[in-house]
Amino acid sequence: MQYSPPPLFKQGPSALARLICFVALAVGLLVVDSHYKTLEKLRYFIGTALYPLQRVMLVPRDSLVGASDFLVSEGQLRAQNRLLRERNLELSAQAMRNAELSAENDHLRQLLALRDRMQVPTIPAQIEYDTRDPFTQKVVIDRGSRQGVKAGAPVITEQGLLGQVTRVFLMYSEVTLITDKDQAVPVQLLRSGVNSVVYGGLPGGALDLRFIPLSADVKVGDQVVTNGLGGVYPAGVPVARVTRVDKQSDTTFARIVCQPVAQLHSQRQVLVLQYNPPPPPPTEAAGSTDQNAPPTDKNGKDGKKGDARKTGKPQGATAHGKATAAPAQKTPEKKTP
């Protein structure tokens, strides 16, 4: 019985012989391809044919890389978005500060220009806060008696009259606004020259211009300024502008409503006026002199003596103009025997 291995396990050339054969074939192909470029087309077709398979094999890797990139990109975008929001908030706050500083700068320039125009000494001050009393219109400024503020001093802005100092402390003062119900300001209509008094206390911060006759020349839009009467407010400070005029035949005075020209609740810097009214002119009784009184010399004596010398009267004349004769000398009498 002949024994032979099954056809599946039949052995051909040895492994070493096959290795040498394949190595020689590979080296030969490399040499031929490097010199004659004969395998370029074959390589191109093989690469084209294997590209879909290559892409299919790379799908899991591309999915993992894409997922990781998505997560990283989302995190970076969130961080960048948070930084941009913070930067936007900082820029918005800076823009608001710049706008506030610009408005304050313009306000201070107008106050300085007003201070240069005013012929009254002023004290710059800043409004700290409004008082907590809901029934009064008052603010508190950061200047007091230590800085020279006195009770009754007017307080103005670059737009017009703000109020009056009603209470003074060491380091701060209380200012009553012109819209307060207990505040009254003597004013004058700038166009027509009509004098009156303006009162606060109307709804909406309006002012009541009282004691204007029905026949007075008053129009909507007329400017109201201080008239200087009373010695509290200097003349010519803008106070309000007429917004409504009601003239009814059954009343004695016209109903006139004004609106303050100063922004009472939006100002921060103000000027406190150190206003001293001029002294009243001397009266005629105090200033008149007796024209018939005799002139006096440097020592305060009257000049009648000199007048007597000029008129030839004797020096012994009395105040009534009578001359006194000198006593006569007695001559000795002769005795007769």
mmCIF file of C-alpha atoms in Angstrom:
data_model
loop_
_atom_site.group_PDB
_atom_site.id
_atom_site.type_symbol
_atom_site.label_atom_id
_atom_site.label_comp_id
_atom_site.label_asym_id
_atom_site.label_seq_id
_atom_site.Cartn_x
_atom_site.Cartn_y
_atom_site.Cartn_z
ATOM 1 C CA MET A 1 0.000 0.000 0.000
ATOM 2 C CA GLN A 2 1.527 3.291 -1.153
ATOM 3 C CA TYR A 3 1.400 6.070 1.415
ATOM 4 C CA SER A 4 1.329 9.704 0.254
ATOM 5 C CA PRO A 5 0.096 12.905 1.900
ATOM 6 C CA PRO A 6 -3.305 14.190 0.899
ATOM 7 C CA PRO A 7 -3.453 16.697 -1.921
ATOM 8 C CA LEU A 8 -4.145 19.538 0.551
ATOM 9 C CA PHE A 9 -0.812 19.042 2.285
ATOM 10 C CA LYS A 10 1.311 18.485 -0.771
ATOM 11 C CA GLN A 11 4.540 20.488 -0.474
ATOM 12 C CA GLY A 12 5.995 22.420 -3.412
ATOM 13 C CA PRO A 13 9.205 24.417 -3.418
ATOM 14 C CA SER A 14 10.695 25.139 -0.080
ATOM 15 C CA ALA A 15 9.986 28.302 1.794
ATOM 16 C CA LEU A 16 13.470 29.627 1.301
ATOM 17 C CA ALA A 17 13.258 29.115 -2.421
ATOM 18 C CA ARG A 18 9.951 30.965 -2.575
ATOM 19 C CA LEU A 19 11.330 33.817 -0.480
ATOM 20 C CA ILE A 20 14.285 34.244 -2.758
ATOM 21 C CA CYS A 21 12.023 34.160 -5.782
ATOM 22 C CA PHE A 22 9.640 36.791 -4.481
ATOM 23 C CA VAL A 23 12.461 39.017 -3.280
ATOM 24 C CA ALA A 24 14.089 38.835 -6.691
ATOM 25 C CA LEU A 25 10.761 39.615 -8.359
ATOM 26 C CA ALA A 26 10.189 42.605 -6.093
ATOM 27 C CA VAL A 27 13.678 43.953 -6.658
ATOM 28 C CA GLY A 28 13.285 43.515 -10.381
ATOM 29 C CA LEU A 29 9.962 45.358 -10.388
ATOM 30 C CA LEU A 30 11.442 48.170 -8.352
ATOM 31 C CA VAL A 31 14.371 48.549 -10.695
ATOM 32 C CA VAL A 32 12.192 48.438 -13.788
ATOM 33 C CA ASP A 33 9.688 50.927 -12.297
ATOM 34 C CA SER A 34 12.357 53.342 -11.185
ATOM 35 C CA HIS A 35 14.020 53.409 -14.584
ATOM 36 C CA TYR A 36 11.123 53.109 -17.027
ATOM 37 C CA LYS A 37 8.020 54.175 -15.001
ATOM 38 C CA THR A 38 6.129 51.213 -16.341
ATOM 39 C CA LEU A 39 3.959 50.643 -13.250
ATOM 40 C CA GLU A 40 2.533 54.149 -12.931
ATOM 41 C CA LYS A 41 -0.655 53.358 -14.779
ATOM 42 C CA LEU A 42 -1.059 50.102 -12.927
ATOM 43 C CA ARG A 43 -0.580 51.863 -9.606
ATOM 44 C CA TYR A 44 -3.100 54.526 -10.638
ATOM 45 C CA PHE A 45 -5.787 51.997 -11.527
ATOM 46 C CA ILE A 46 -5.182 49.969 -8.388
ATOM 47 C CA GLY A 47 -5.360 53.086 -6.189
ATOM 48 C CA THR A 48 -8.574 54.167 -7.878
ATOM 49 C CA ALA A 49 -10.132 50.776 -7.472
ATOM 50 C CA LEU A 50 -9.147 50.492 -3.805
ATOM 51 C CA TYR A 51 -10.162 54.071 -2.809
ATOM 52 C CA PRO A 52 -13.822 53.216 -1.961
ATOM 53 C CA LEU A 53 -12.662 50.327 0.160
ATOM 54 C CA GLN A 54 -10.126 52.577 1.826
ATOM 55 C CA ARG A 55 -12.805 55.181 2.648
ATOM 56 C CA VAL A 56 -15.112 52.513 4.029
ATOM 57 C CA MET A 57 -12.319 51.251 6.248
ATOM 58 C CA LEU A 58 -11.618 54.812 7.492
ATOM 59 C CA VAL A 59 -15.238 55.594 8.428
ATOM 60 C CA PRO A 60 -14.919 54.483 12.091
ATOM 61 C CA ARG A 61 -11.745 56.495 12.520
ATOM 62 C CA ASP A 62 -13.246 59.585 10.850
ATOM 63 C CA SER A 63 -16.341 59.295 13.049
ATOM 64 C CA LEU A 64 -14.284 59.196 16.225
ATOM 65 C CA VAL A 65 -12.101 62.078 15.087
ATOM 66 C CA GLY A 66 -15.147 64.106 14.023
ATOM 67 C CA ALA A 67 -16.898 63.501 17.334
ATOM 68 C CA SER A 68 -13.826 64.515 19.321
ATOM 69 C CA ASP A 69 -13.342 67.595 17.132
ATOM 70 C CA PHE A 70 -17.008 68.521 17.582
ATOM 71 C CA LEU A 71 -16.763 68.283 21.333
ATOM 72 C CA VAL A 72 -13.531 70.259 21.416
ATOM 73 C CA SER A 73 -14.899 72.887 19.038
ATOM 74 C CA GLU A 74 -18.114 73.209 21.052
ATOM 75 C CA GLY A 75 -16.122 73.719 24.243
ATOM 76 C CA GLN A 76 -13.897 76.279 22.591
ATOM 77 C CA LEU A 77 -16.900 78.088 21.134
ATOM 78 C CA ARG A 78 -18.594 78.163 24.530
ATOM 79 C CA ALA A 79 -15.465 79.570 26.135
ATOM 80 C CA GLN A 80 -15.022 82.125 23.366
ATOM 81 C CA ASN A 81 -18.695 83.065 23.584
ATOM 82 C CA ARG A 82 -18.394 83.572 27.340
ATOM 83 C CA LEU A 83 -15.281 85.715 26.894
ATOM 84 C CA LEU A 84 -16.973 87.755 24.186
ATOM 85 C CA ARG A 85 -20.034 88.330 26.366
ATOM 86 C CA GLU A 86 -17.844 89.476 29.245
ATOM 87 C CA ARG A 87 -15.912 91.731 26.908
ATOM 88 C CA ASN A 88 -19.162 93.098 25.515
ATOM 89 C CA LEU A 89 -20.372 93.889 29.031
ATOM 90 C CA GLU A 90 -17.098 95.627 29.843
ATOM 91 C CA LEU A 91 -17.270 97.679 26.645
ATOM 92 C CA SER A 92 -20.909 98.555 27.316
ATOM 93 C CA ALA A 93 -20.074 99.698 30.838
ATOM 94 C CA GLN A 94 -17.109 101.659 29.534
ATOM 95 C CA ALA A 95 -19.269 103.283 26.861
ATOM 96 C CA MET A 96 -21.823 104.240 29.513
ATOM 97 C CA ARG A 97 -19.075 105.697 31.703
ATOM 98 C CA ASN A 98 -17.677 107.617 28.757
ATOM 99 C CA ALA A 99 -21.109 108.989 27.902
ATOM 100 C CA GLU A 100 -21.665 109.966 31.539
ATOM 101 C CA LEU A 101 -18.246 111.601 31.769
ATOM 102 C CA SER A 102 -18.836 113.447 28.505
ATOM 103 C CA ALA A 103 -22.185 114.760 29.729
ATOM 104 C CA GLU A 104 -20.651 115.706 33.073
ATOM 105 C CA ASN A 105 -17.780 117.423 31.288
ATOM 106 C CA ASP A 106 -20.190 119.478 29.178
ATOM 107 C CA HIS A 107 -22.188 120.270 32.309
ATOM 108 C CA LEU A 108 -19.070 121.442 34.173
ATOM 109 C CA ARG A 109 -17.971 123.563 31.222
ATOM 110 C CA GLN A 110 -21.342 125.281 31.152
ATOM 111 C CA LEU A 111 -21.140 125.839 34.913
ATOM 112 C CA LEU A 112 -17.673 127.360 34.556
ATOM 113 C CA ALA A 113 -18.900 129.609 31.757
ATOM 114 C CA LEU A 114 -21.850 130.665 33.926
ATOM 115 C CA ARG A 115 -19.511 131.263 36.839
ATOM 116 C CA ASP A 116 -17.360 133.531 34.703
ATOM 117 C CA ARG A 117 -20.415 135.472 33.524
ATOM 118 C CA MET A 118 -21.881 135.907 36.977
ATOM 119 C CA GLN A 119 -20.723 138.924 38.927
ATOM 120 C CA VAL A 120 -21.519 137.128 42.195
ATOM 121 C CA PRO A 121 -19.070 134.903 44.152
ATOM 122 C CA THR A 122 -20.072 131.249 43.881
ATOM 123 C CA ILE A 123 -19.340 127.983 45.688
ATOM 124 C CA PRO A 124 -19.328 124.808 43.542
ATOM 125 C CA ALA A 125 -21.243 121.936 45.099
ATOM 126 C CA GLN A 126 -22.569 118.499 44.235
ATOM 127 C CA ILE A 127 -25.986 117.026 44.967
ATOM 128 C CA GLU A 128 -25.613 113.953 47.161
ATOM 129 C CA TYR A 129 -29.192 112.677 47.402
ATOM 130 C CA ASP A 130 -32.849 113.670 47.666
ATOM 131 C CA THR A 131 -34.510 113.895 51.056
ATOM 132 C CA ARG A 132 -36.780 111.068 52.139
ATOM 133 C CA ASP A 133 -39.739 113.309 52.893
ATOM 134 C CA PRO A 134 -42.359 112.651 50.160
ATOM 135 C CA PHE A 135 -44.203 115.892 50.919
ATOM 136 C CA THR A 136 -41.285 118.255 50.243
ATOM 137 C CA GLN A 137 -38.976 118.950 47.327
ATOM 138 C CA LYS A 138 -35.492 119.090 48.843
ATOM 139 C CA VAL A 139 -31.983 117.870 48.029
ATOM 140 C CA VAL A 140 -28.764 117.661 50.031
ATOM 141 C CA ILE A 141 -25.473 119.135 48.749
ATOM 142 C CA ASP A 142 -21.943 118.384 49.953
ATOM 143 C CA ARG A 143 -21.088 121.923 51.101
ATOM 144 C CA GLY A 144 -21.858 123.425 54.495
ATOM 145 C CA SER A 145 -20.928 126.230 56.818
ATOM 146 C CA ARG A 146 -17.309 125.129 56.785
ATOM 147 C CA GLN A 147 -17.155 125.980 53.064
ATOM 148 C CA GLY A 148 -18.950 129.311 53.529
ATOM 149 C CA VAL A 149 -22.528 128.314 52.667
ATOM 150 C CA LYS A 150 -25.169 130.413 54.408
ATOM 151 C CA ALA A 151 -28.875 129.901 54.886
ATOM 152 C CA GLY A 152 -30.960 131.640 52.235
ATOM 153 C CA ALA A 153 -28.290 131.453 49.525
ATOM 154 C CA PRO A 154 -29.637 130.813 45.980
ATOM 155 C CA VAL A 155 -28.597 127.618 44.203
ATOM 156 C CA ILE A 156 -28.394 127.606 40.396
ATOM 157 C CA THR A 157 -27.341 125.391 37.504
ATOM 158 C CA GLU A 158 -26.215 126.343 34.034
ATOM 159 C CA GLN A 159 -29.884 126.276 32.974
ATOM 160 C CA GLY A 160 -31.403 128.420 35.680
ATOM 161 C CA LEU A 161 -32.535 128.646 39.292
ATOM 162 C CA LEU A 162 -32.638 125.368 41.220
ATOM 163 C CA GLY A 163 -33.681 126.416 44.713
ATOM 164 C CA GLN A 164 -32.582 128.019 47.958
ATOM 165 C CA VAL A 165 -30.483 126.842 50.896
ATOM 166 C CA THR A 166 -32.854 126.462 53.837
ATOM 167 C CA ARG A 167 -30.743 124.539 56.355
ATOM 168 C CA VAL A 168 -26.974 124.572 56.823
ATOM 169 C CA PHE A 169 -24.830 122.067 58.688
ATOM 170 C CA LEU A 170 -21.085 121.821 59.113
ATOM 171 C CA MET A 171 -20.298 119.669 56.070
ATOM 172 C CA TYR A 172 -23.570 119.631 54.111
ATOM 173 C CA SER A 173 -26.630 121.741 53.460
ATOM 174 C CA GLU A 174 -30.277 121.248 52.587
ATOM 175 C CA VAL A 175 -31.670 122.948 49.496
ATOM 176 C CA THR A 176 -35.385 123.512 48.942
ATOM 177 C CA LEU A 177 -36.301 123.337 45.263
ATOM 178 C CA ILE A 178 -38.419 125.989 43.608
ATOM 179 C CA THR A 179 -41.132 123.368 43.021
ATOM 180 C CA ASP A 180 -41.706 122.981 46.768
ATOM 181 C CA LYS A 181 -45.153 124.076 47.971
ATOM 182 C CA ASP A 182 -43.644 126.495 50.508
ATOM 183 C CA GLN A 183 -41.224 128.160 48.088
ATOM 184 C CA ALA A 184 -41.913 131.547 46.468
ATOM 185 C CA VAL A 185 -39.637 133.491 44.113
ATOM 186 C CA PRO A 186 -40.165 137.115 42.985
ATOM 187 C CA VAL A 187 -39.924 137.090 39.196
ATOM 188 C CA GLN A 188 -40.441 139.177 36.111
ATOM 189 C CA LEU A 189 -41.655 138.396 32.606
ATOM 190 C CA LEU A 190 -38.628 139.091 30.457
ATOM 191 C CA ARG A 191 -40.576 140.176 27.382
ATOM 192 C CA SER A 192 -43.206 142.443 28.920
ATOM 193 C CA GLY A 193 -41.492 143.375 32.192
ATOM 194 C CA VAL A 194 -44.460 142.407 34.402
ATOM 195 C CA ASN A 195 -43.431 141.658 37.999
ATOM 196 C CA SER A 196 -45.009 138.795 39.899
ATOM 197 C CA VAL A 197 -44.307 135.891 42.266
ATOM 198 C CA VAL A 198 -43.971 132.268 41.252
ATOM 199 C CA TYR A 199 -44.991 129.485 43.647
ATOM 200 C CA GLY A 200 -44.359 125.745 43.641
ATOM 201 C CA GLY A 201 -46.611 122.878 44.604
ATOM 202 C CA LEU A 202 -48.449 122.168 41.343
ATOM 203 C CA PRO A 203 -48.676 118.566 40.080
ATOM 204 C CA GLY A 204 -45.917 117.405 37.773
ATOM 205 C CA GLY A 205 -43.355 119.872 39.120
ATOM 206 C CA ALA A 206 -45.026 122.900 37.513
ATOM 207 C CA LEU A 207 -44.979 126.436 38.904
ATOM 208 C CA ASP A 208 -47.874 128.800 39.544
ATOM 209 C CA LEU A 209 -47.368 132.407 38.413
ATOM 210 C CA ARG A 210 -49.765 134.436 40.516
ATOM 211 C CA PHE A 211 -51.051 137.989 40.768
ATOM 212 C CA ILE A 212 -50.978 138.679 37.011
ATOM 213 C CA PRO A 213 -53.894 140.913 35.905
ATOM 214 C CA LEU A 214 -56.090 139.821 33.031
ATOM 215 C CA SER A 215 -54.942 142.807 30.986
ATOM 216 C CA ALA A 216 -51.224 141.928 31.338
ATOM 217 C CA ASP A 217 -49.270 140.973 28.223
ATOM 218 C CA VAL A 218 -48.495 137.289 28.819
ATOM 219 C CA LYS A 219 -47.995 134.641 26.135
ATOM 220 C CA VAL A 220 -47.097 130.990 26.087
ATOM 221 C CA GLY A 221 -43.339 130.642 25.785
ATOM 222 C CA ASP A 222 -42.468 133.828 27.710
ATOM 223 C CA GLN A 223 -39.335 133.495 29.802
ATOM 224 C CA VAL A 224 -39.586 134.150 33.536
ATOM 225 C CA VAL A 225 -36.496 135.487 35.358
ATOM 226 C CA THR A 226 -35.790 136.792 38.834
ATOM 227 C CA ASN A 227 -36.349 140.520 39.314
ATOM 228 C CA GLY A 228 -33.965 141.042 42.242
ATOM 229 C CA LEU A 229 -36.680 142.320 44.605
ATOM 230 C CA GLY A 230 -36.384 141.237 48.227
ATOM 231 C CA GLY A 231 -32.587 140.992 48.199
ATOM 232 C CA VAL A 232 -32.513 137.164 48.061
ATOM 233 C CA TYR A 233 -32.057 136.326 44.382
ATOM 234 C CA PRO A 234 -29.945 138.354 41.951
ATOM 235 C CA ALA A 235 -31.809 139.810 39.011
ATOM 236 C CA GLY A 236 -31.814 138.089 35.627
ATOM 237 C CA VAL A 237 -31.534 134.408 36.669
ATOM 238 C CA PRO A 238 -33.792 132.207 34.456
ATOM 239 C CA VAL A 239 -36.527 130.497 36.459
ATOM 240 C CA ALA A 240 -39.242 129.081 34.197
ATOM 241 C CA ARG A 241 -41.090 129.335 30.905
ATOM 242 C CA VAL A 242 -44.818 129.947 30.518
ATOM 243 C CA THR A 243 -46.670 126.848 29.296
ATOM 244 C CA ARG A 244 -50.328 127.752 29.836
ATOM 245 C CA VAL A 245 -52.315 130.984 30.146
ATOM 246 C CA ASP A 246 -55.993 130.944 31.203
ATOM 247 C CA LYS A 247 -57.812 134.279 31.322
ATOM 248 C CA GLN A 248 -61.354 133.948 32.642
ATOM 249 C CA SER A 249 -63.665 136.901 32.903
ATOM 250 C CA ASP A 250 -65.033 135.931 36.332
ATOM 251 C CA THR A 251 -61.613 136.090 38.013
ATOM 252 C CA THR A 252 -59.381 138.976 38.981
ATOM 253 C CA PHE A 253 -56.054 137.425 38.006
ATOM 254 C CA ALA A 254 -55.034 135.168 35.146
ATOM 255 C CA ARG A 255 -54.222 131.510 35.717
ATOM 256 C CA ILE A 256 -50.654 131.048 34.462
ATOM 257 C CA VAL A 257 -48.685 127.795 34.683
ATOM 258 C CA CYS A 258 -44.923 127.660 34.120
ATOM 259 C CA GLN A 259 -42.383 124.893 33.738
ATOM 260 C CA PRO A 260 -38.939 125.205 35.393
ATOM 261 C CA VAL A 261 -36.060 125.573 32.955
ATOM 262 C CA ALA A 262 -33.607 123.745 35.244
ATOM 263 C CA GLN A 263 -33.638 119.956 35.326
ATOM 264 C CA LEU A 264 -34.283 119.656 39.035
ATOM 265 C CA HIS A 265 -33.892 115.902 39.514
ATOM 266 C CA SER A 266 -31.170 115.103 36.987
ATOM 267 C CA GLN A 267 -28.401 117.522 37.971
ATOM 268 C CA ARG A 268 -25.336 116.669 40.013
ATOM 269 C CA GLN A 269 -23.175 119.815 39.998
ATOM 270 C CA VAL A 270 -24.596 123.163 41.127
ATOM 271 C CA LEU A 271 -23.415 126.608 42.168
ATOM 272 C CA VAL A 272 -24.259 128.250 45.481
ATOM 273 C CA LEU A 273 -24.380 132.024 45.120
ATOM 274 C CA GLN A 274 -22.891 134.225 47.825
ATOM 275 C CA TYR A 275 -25.226 137.047 46.923
ATOM 276 C CA ASN A 276 -25.125 140.246 48.969
ATOM 277 C CA PRO A 277 -27.649 142.803 47.739
ATOM 278 C CA PRO A 278 -26.382 146.373 47.331
ATOM 279 C CA PRO A 279 -27.186 148.717 50.242
ATOM 280 C CA PRO A 280 -30.188 150.991 49.784
ATOM 281 C CA PRO A 281 -29.475 154.576 48.689
ATOM 282 C CA PRO A 282 -29.337 157.179 51.484
ATOM 283 C CA THR A 283 -32.573 158.981 52.251
ATOM 284 C CA GLU A 284 -33.034 162.675 51.632
ATOM 285 C CA ALA A 285 -33.384 163.451 55.332
ATOM 286 C CA ALA A 286 -30.057 161.871 56.179
ATOM 287 C CA GLY A 287 -28.276 163.278 53.182
ATOM 288 C CA SER A 288 -29.613 166.865 53.280
ATOM 289 C CA THR A 289 -27.576 169.712 54.861
ATOM 290 C CA ASP A 290 -28.562 173.127 56.179
ATOM 291 C CA GLN A 291 -27.616 175.574 53.493
ATOM 292 C CA ASN A 292 -28.053 178.506 55.881
ATOM 293 C CA ALA A 293 -25.586 177.103 58.433
ATOM 294 C CA PRO A 294 -22.368 179.067 58.711
ATOM 295 C CA PRO A 295 -19.237 177.507 57.329
ATOM 296 C CA THR A 296 -16.927 175.852 59.816
ATOM 297 C CA ASP A 297 -13.171 175.793 59.932
ATOM 298 C CA LYS A 298 -10.940 172.780 60.470
ATOM 299 C CA ASN A 299 -11.543 172.768 64.227
ATOM 300 C CA GLY A 300 -15.295 172.790 63.770
ATOM 301 C CA LYS A 301 -15.753 176.408 64.831
ATOM 302 C CA ASP A 302 -17.963 178.717 62.877
ATOM 303 C CA GLY A 303 -16.473 181.292 60.545
ATOM 304 C CA LYS A 304 -18.176 184.410 61.880
ATOM 305 C CA LYS A 305 -14.934 185.719 63.273
ATOM 306 C CA GLY A 306 -13.288 185.748 59.911
ATOM 307 C CA ASP A 307 -16.410 187.299 58.396
ATOM 308 C CA ALA A 308 -16.254 190.054 60.923
ATOM 309 C CA ARG A 309 -12.680 190.805 59.962
ATOM 310 C CA LYS A 310 -13.628 191.042 56.323
ATOM 311 C CA THR A 311 -16.572 193.345 56.959
ATOM 312 C CA GLY A 312 -14.560 195.648 59.179
ATOM 313 C CA LYS A 313 -16.468 194.876 62.348
ATOM 314 C CA PRO A 314 -14.513 195.053 65.561
ATOM 315 C CA GLN A 315 -13.222 191.855 66.951
ATOM 316 C CA GLY A 316 -15.155 192.349 70.103
ATOM 317 C CA ALA A 317 -18.484 191.998 68.332
ATOM 318 C CA THR A 318 -20.841 189.576 69.938
ATOM 319 C CA ALA A 319 -22.784 186.855 68.300
ATOM 320 C CA HIS A 320 -25.703 189.259 67.787
ATOM 321 C CA GLY A 321 -23.533 191.650 65.784
ATOM 322 C CA LYS A 322 -23.315 194.376 68.480
ATOM 323 C CA ALA A 323 -19.918 195.946 69.149
ATOM 324 C CA THR A 324 -18.788 196.490 72.692
ATOM 325 C CA ALA A 325 -16.962 199.803 73.374
ATOM 326 C CA ALA A 326 -13.703 199.751 75.216
ATOM 327 C CA PRO A 327 -13.792 201.404 78.668
ATOM 328 C CA ALA A 328 -12.661 205.095 78.628
ATOM 329 C CA GLN A 329 -9.651 206.068 80.636
ATOM 330 C CA LYS A 330 -10.381 208.570 83.427
ATOM 331 C CA THR A 331 -8.282 211.783 83.458
ATOM 332 C CA PRO A 332 -7.288 213.262 86.780
ATOM 333 C CA GLU A 333 -9.405 216.282 87.751
ATOM 334 C CA LYS A 334 -7.674 219.457 88.843
ATOM 335 C CA LYS A 335 -8.526 220.616 92.353
ATOM 336 C CA THR A 336 -9.166 224.307 92.697
ATOM 337 C CA PRO A 337 -7.930 226.020 95.762
#
